[in-house]
mmCIF file of C-alpha atoms and ligand atoms in Angstrom:
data_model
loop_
_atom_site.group_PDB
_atom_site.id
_atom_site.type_symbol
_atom_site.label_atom_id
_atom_site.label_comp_id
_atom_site.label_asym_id
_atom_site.label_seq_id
_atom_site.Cartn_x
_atom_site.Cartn_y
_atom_site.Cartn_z
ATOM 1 C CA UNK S 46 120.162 164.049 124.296
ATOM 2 C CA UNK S 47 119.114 166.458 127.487
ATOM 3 C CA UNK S 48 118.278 162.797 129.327
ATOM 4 C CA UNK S 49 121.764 161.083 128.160
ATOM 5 C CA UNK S 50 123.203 164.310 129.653
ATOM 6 C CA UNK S 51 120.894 164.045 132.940
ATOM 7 C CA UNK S 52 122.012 160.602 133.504
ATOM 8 C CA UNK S 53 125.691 161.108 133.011
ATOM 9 C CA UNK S 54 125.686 164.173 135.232
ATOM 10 C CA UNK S 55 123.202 162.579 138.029
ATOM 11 C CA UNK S 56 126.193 161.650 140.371
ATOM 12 C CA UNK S 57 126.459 165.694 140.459
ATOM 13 C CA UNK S 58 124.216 167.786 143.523
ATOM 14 C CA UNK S 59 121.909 170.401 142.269
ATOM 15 C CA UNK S 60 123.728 173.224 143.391
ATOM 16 C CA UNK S 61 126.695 172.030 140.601
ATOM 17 C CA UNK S 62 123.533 171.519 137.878
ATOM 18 C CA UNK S 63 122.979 175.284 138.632
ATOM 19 C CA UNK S 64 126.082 176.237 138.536
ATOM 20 C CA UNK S 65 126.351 174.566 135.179
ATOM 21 C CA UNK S 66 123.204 176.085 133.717
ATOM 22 C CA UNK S 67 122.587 172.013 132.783
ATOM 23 C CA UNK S 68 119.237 172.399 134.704
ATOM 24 C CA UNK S 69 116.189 172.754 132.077
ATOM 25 C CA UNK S 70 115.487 176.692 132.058
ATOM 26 C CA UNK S 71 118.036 177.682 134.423
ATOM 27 C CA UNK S 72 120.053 179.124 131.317
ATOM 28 C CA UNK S 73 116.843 181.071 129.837
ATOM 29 C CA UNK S 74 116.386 182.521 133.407
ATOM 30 C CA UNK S 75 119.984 183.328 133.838
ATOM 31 C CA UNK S 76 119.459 185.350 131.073
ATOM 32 C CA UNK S 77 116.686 187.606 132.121
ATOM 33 C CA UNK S 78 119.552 189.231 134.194
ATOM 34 C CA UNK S 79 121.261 189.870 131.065
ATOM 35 C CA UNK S 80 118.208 191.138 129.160
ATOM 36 C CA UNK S 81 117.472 193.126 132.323
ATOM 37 C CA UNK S 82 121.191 194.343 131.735
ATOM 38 C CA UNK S 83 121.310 195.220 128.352
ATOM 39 C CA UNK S 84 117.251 196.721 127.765
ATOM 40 C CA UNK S 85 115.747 199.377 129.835
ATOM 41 C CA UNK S 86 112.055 198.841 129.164
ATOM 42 C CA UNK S 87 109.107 201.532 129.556
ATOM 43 C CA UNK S 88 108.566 202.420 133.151
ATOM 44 C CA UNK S 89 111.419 200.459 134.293
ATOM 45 C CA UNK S 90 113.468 204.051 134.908
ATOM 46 C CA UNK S 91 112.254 204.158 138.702
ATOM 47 C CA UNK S 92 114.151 205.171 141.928
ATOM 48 C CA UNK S 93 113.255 205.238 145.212
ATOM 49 C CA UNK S 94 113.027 209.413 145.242
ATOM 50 C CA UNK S 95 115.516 209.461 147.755
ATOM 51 C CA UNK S 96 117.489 212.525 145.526
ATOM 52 C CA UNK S 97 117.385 214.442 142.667
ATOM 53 C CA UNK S 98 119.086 213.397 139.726
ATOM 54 C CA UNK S 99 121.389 216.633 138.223
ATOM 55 C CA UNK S 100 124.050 216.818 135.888
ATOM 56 C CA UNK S 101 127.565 215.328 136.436
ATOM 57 C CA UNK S 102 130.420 216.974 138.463
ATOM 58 C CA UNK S 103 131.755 218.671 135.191
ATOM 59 C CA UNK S 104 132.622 217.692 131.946
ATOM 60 C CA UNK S 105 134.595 216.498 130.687
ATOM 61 C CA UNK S 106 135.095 214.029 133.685
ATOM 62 C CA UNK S 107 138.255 213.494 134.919
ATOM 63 C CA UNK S 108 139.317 211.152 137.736
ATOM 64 C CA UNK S 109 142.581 210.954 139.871
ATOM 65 C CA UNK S 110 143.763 207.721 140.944
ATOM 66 C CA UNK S 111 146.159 207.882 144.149
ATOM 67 C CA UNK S 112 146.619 204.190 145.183
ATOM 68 C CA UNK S 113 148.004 204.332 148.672
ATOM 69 C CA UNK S 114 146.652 202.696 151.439
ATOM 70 C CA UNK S 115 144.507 200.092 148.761
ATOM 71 C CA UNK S 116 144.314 196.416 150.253
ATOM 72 C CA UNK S 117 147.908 194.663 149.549
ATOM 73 C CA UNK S 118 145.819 192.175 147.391
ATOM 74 C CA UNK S 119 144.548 194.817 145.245
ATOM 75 C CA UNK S 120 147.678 196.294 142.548
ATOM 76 C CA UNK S 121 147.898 199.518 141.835
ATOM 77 C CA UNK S 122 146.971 198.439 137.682
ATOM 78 C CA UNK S 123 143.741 196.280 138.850
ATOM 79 C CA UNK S 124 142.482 199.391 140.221
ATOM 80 C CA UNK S 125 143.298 201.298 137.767
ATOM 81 C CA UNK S 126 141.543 199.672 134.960
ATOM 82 C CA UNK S 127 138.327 198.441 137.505
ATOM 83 C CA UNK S 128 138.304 202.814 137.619
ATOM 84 C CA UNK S 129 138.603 202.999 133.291
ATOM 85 C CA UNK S 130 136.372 200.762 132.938
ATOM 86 C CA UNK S 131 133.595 201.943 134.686
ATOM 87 C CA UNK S 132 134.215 205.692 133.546
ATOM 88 C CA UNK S 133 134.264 204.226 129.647
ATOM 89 C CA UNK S 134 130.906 202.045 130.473
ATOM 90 C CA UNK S 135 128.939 205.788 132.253
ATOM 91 C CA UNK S 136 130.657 207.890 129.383
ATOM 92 C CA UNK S 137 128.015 206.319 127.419
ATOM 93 C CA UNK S 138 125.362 208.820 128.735
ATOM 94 C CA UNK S 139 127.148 211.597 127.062
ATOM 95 C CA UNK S 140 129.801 212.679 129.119
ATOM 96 C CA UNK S 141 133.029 212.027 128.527
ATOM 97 C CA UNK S 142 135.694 210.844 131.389
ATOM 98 C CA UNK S 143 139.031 210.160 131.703
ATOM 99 C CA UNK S 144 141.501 208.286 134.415
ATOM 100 C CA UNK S 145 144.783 209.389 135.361
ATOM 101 C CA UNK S 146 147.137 208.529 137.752
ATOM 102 C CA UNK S 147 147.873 211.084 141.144
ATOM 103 C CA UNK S 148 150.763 213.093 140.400
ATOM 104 C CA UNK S 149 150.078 213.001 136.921
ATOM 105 C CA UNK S 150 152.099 216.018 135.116
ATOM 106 C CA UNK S 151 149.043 216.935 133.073
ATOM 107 C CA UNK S 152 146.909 219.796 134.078
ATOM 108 C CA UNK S 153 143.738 219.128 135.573
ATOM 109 C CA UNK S 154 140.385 220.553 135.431
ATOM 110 C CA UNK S 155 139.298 222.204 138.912
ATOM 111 C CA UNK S 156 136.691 219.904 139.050
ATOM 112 C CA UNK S 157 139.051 216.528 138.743
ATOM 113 C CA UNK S 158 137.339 213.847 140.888
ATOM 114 C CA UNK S 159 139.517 212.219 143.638
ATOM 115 C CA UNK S 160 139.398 208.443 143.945
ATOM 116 C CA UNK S 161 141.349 207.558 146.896
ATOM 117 C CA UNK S 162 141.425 204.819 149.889
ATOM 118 C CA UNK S 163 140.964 206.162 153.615
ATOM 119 C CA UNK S 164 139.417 204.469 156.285
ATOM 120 C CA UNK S 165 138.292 207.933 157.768
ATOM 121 C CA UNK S 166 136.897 209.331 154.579
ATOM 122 C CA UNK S 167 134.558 206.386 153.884
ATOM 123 C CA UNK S 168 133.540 206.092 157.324
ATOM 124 C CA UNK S 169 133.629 202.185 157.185
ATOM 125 C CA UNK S 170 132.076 202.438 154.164
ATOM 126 C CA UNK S 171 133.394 200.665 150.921
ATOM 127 C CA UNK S 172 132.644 203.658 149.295
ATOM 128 C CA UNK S 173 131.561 206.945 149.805
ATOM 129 C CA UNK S 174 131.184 209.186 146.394
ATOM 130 C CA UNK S 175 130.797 212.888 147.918
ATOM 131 C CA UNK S 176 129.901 215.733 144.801
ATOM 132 C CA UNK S 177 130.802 218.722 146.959
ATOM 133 C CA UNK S 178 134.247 217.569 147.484
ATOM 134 C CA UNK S 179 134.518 215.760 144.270
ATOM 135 C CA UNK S 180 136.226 212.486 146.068
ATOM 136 C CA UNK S 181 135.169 209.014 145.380
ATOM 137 C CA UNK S 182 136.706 207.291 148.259
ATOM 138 C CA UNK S 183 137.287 203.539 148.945
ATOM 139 C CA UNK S 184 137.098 201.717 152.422
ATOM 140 C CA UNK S 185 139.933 199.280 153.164
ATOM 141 C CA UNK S 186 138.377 197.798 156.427
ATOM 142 C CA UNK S 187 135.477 196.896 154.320
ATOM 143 C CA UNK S 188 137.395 194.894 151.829
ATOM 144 C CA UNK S 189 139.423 193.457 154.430
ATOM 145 C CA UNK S 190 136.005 192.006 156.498
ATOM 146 C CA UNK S 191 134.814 191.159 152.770
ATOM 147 C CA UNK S 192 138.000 188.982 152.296
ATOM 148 C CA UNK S 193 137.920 187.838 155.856
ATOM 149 C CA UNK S 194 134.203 186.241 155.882
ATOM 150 C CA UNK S 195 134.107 185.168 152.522
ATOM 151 C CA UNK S 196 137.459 184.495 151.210
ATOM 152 C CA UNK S 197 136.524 182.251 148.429
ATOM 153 C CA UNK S 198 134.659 185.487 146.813
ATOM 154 C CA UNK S 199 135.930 187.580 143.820
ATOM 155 C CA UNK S 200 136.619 191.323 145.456
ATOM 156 C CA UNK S 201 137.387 192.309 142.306
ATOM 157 C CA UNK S 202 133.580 192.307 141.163
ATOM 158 C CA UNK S 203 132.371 193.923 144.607
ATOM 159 C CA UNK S 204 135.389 196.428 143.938
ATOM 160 C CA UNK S 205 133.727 196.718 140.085
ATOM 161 C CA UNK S 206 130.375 197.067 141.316
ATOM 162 C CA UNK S 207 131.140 199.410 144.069
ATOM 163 C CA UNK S 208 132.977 201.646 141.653
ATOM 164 C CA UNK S 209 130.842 201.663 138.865
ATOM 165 C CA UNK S 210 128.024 202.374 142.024
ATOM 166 C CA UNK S 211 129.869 205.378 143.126
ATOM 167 C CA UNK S 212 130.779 206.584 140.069
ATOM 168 C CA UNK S 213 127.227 206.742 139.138
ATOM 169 C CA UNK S 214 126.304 209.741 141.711
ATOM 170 C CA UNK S 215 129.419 211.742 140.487
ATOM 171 C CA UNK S 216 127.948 211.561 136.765
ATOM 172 C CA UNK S 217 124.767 212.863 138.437
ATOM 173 C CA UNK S 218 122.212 210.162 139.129
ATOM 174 C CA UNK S 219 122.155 211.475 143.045
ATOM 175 C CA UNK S 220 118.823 209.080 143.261
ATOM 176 C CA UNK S 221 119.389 205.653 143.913
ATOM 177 C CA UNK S 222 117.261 202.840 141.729
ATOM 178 C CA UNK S 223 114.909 200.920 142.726
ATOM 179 C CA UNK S 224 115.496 198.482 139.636
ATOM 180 C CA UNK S 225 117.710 195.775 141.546
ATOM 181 C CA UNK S 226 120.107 194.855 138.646
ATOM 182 C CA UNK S 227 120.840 198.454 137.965
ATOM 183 C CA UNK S 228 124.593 199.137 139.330
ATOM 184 C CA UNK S 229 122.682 202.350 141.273
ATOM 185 C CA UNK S 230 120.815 200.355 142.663
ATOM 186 C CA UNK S 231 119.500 199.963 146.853
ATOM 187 C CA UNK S 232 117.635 196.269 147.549
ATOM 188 C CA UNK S 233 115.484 198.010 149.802
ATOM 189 C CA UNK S 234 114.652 201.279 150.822
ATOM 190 C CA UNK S 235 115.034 200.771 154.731
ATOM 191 C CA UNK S 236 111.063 200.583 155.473
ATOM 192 C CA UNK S 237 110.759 197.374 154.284
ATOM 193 C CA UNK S 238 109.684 197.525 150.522
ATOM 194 C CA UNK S 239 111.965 195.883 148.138
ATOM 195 C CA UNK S 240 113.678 196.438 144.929
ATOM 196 C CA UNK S 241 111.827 195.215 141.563
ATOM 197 C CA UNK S 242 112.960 192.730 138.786
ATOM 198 C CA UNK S 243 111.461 191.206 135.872
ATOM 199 C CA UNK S 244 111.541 187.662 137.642
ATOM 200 C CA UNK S 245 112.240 188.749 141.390
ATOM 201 C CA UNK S 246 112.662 184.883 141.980
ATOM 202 C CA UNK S 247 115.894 185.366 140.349
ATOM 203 C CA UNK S 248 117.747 187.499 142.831
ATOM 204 C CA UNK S 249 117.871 184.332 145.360
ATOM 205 C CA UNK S 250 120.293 182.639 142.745
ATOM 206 C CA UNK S 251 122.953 185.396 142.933
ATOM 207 C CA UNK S 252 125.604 186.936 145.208
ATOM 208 C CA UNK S 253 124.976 189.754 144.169
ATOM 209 C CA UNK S 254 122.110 190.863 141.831
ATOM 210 C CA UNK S 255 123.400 194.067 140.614
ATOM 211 C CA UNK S 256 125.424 194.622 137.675
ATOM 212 C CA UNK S 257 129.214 195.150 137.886
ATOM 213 C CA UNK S 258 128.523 198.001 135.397
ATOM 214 C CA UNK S 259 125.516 200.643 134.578
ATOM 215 C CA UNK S 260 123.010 198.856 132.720
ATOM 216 C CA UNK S 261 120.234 200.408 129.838
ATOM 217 C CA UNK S 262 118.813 201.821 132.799
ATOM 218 C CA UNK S 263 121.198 203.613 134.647
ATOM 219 C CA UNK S 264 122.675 204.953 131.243
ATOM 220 C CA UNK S 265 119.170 206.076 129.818
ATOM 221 C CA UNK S 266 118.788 208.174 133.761
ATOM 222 C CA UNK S 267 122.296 209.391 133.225
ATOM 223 C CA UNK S 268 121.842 210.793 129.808
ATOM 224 C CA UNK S 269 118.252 212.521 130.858
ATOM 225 C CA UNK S 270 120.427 213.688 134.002
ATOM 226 C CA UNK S 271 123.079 215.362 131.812
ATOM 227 C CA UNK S 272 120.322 216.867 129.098
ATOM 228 C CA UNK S 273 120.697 213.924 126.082
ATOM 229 C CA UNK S 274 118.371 212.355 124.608
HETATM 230 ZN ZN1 ZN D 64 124.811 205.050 146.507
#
């Protein structure tokens, strides 16, 4: 069966096999991202020390949506639910956290994180997360360059990621993981030593390695962070 399928799909390059997980294994090692994903294994939990991990902004958390200034190609609802659904993946370490739109007429806790876009704030960034100011802001220019040099790529996954990323430090995990799938995570640590994976021979076959949302990993840190279990 697997040769009648070879032959009928031979006319096809590699890079479209791959793409179809129709080359032998490729679909078993596709998944190790997923198991990486879903199962935080013992002494997996490891960051590159380059913060302390503390407990989130406040509880419960509560984020403020303002959508001015956002790329034209990004609506106001995409947004919107790219910001619920990372908040509903991280309340999962304990901490609950809500969305609501700027100039909402419902009262807000003083310590009501600010999700906003501004150029200035993120400093060319595509996002900048600052605790003492309780913003979570988004970088315009970046997406723009983003959609510039590689318009055939889905911003709404680097947008996903990058919220989910940013998000992360606001519920507390300040430290950023060395665990390349993790949505916290950094590649590299600047001096040359690279992230880990189960099958690091993996991360050549993706965009982008990281998750679009915290993984087992980042949840398990978050809830330690925040005093669960
Ligand atoms: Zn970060």
């Amino acid at each position: 069966m697997h040769q009648l399928v070879r032959l009928f799909l031979l006319p096809l390059s590699l890079s479209t096999w791959l793409a179809l997980g129709l080359v032998n294994g490729v679909q078993a090692q596709e998944s190790v991202r997923d198991q990486e994903i879903a199962q935080c294994l013992p002494g997996e939990m490891v960051t590159w020390g380059d913060n302390r991990d503390r407990p989130a902004v406040g509880s419960p958390m509560v984020f403020v949506y303002a959508h001015a200034n956002a790329p034209p190609w990004f609506d106001e609802a995409l947004v919107f639910s790219v910001i619920e659904k990372a908040a509903s993946h991280w309340s999962a370490c304990g901490v609950a956290a809500n969305v609501v739109r700027h100039g909402t007429s419902q009262t807000l806790p003083p310590w009501a994180i600010h999700v906003r876009w501004s150029e200035v704030e993120s400093g060319g960034n595509f996002g900048l997360a600052n605790f003492g100011l309780r913003t979570l802001v988004l970088g315009p220019a970046a997406f723009q360059m983003l959609k510039t040099r590689n318009p055939a790529h889905d911003a709404r996954e680097t947008l996903q990621m990058l919220v989910s990323h940013e998000m992360g430090h606001l519920f507390g995990l300040m430290a950023h993981s060395r665990r390349c799938v993790d949505v916290t995570s950094n590649y590299d640590n600047g001096k040359g030593e690279k992230c880990i994976a189960r099958d690091i021979s993996q991360l050549r076959r993706y965009v982008e390695y990281r998750a679009l949302l915290p993984t087992a990993c980042d949840i398990a840190r978050c809830r330690m962070a925040n005093g669960q279990k």
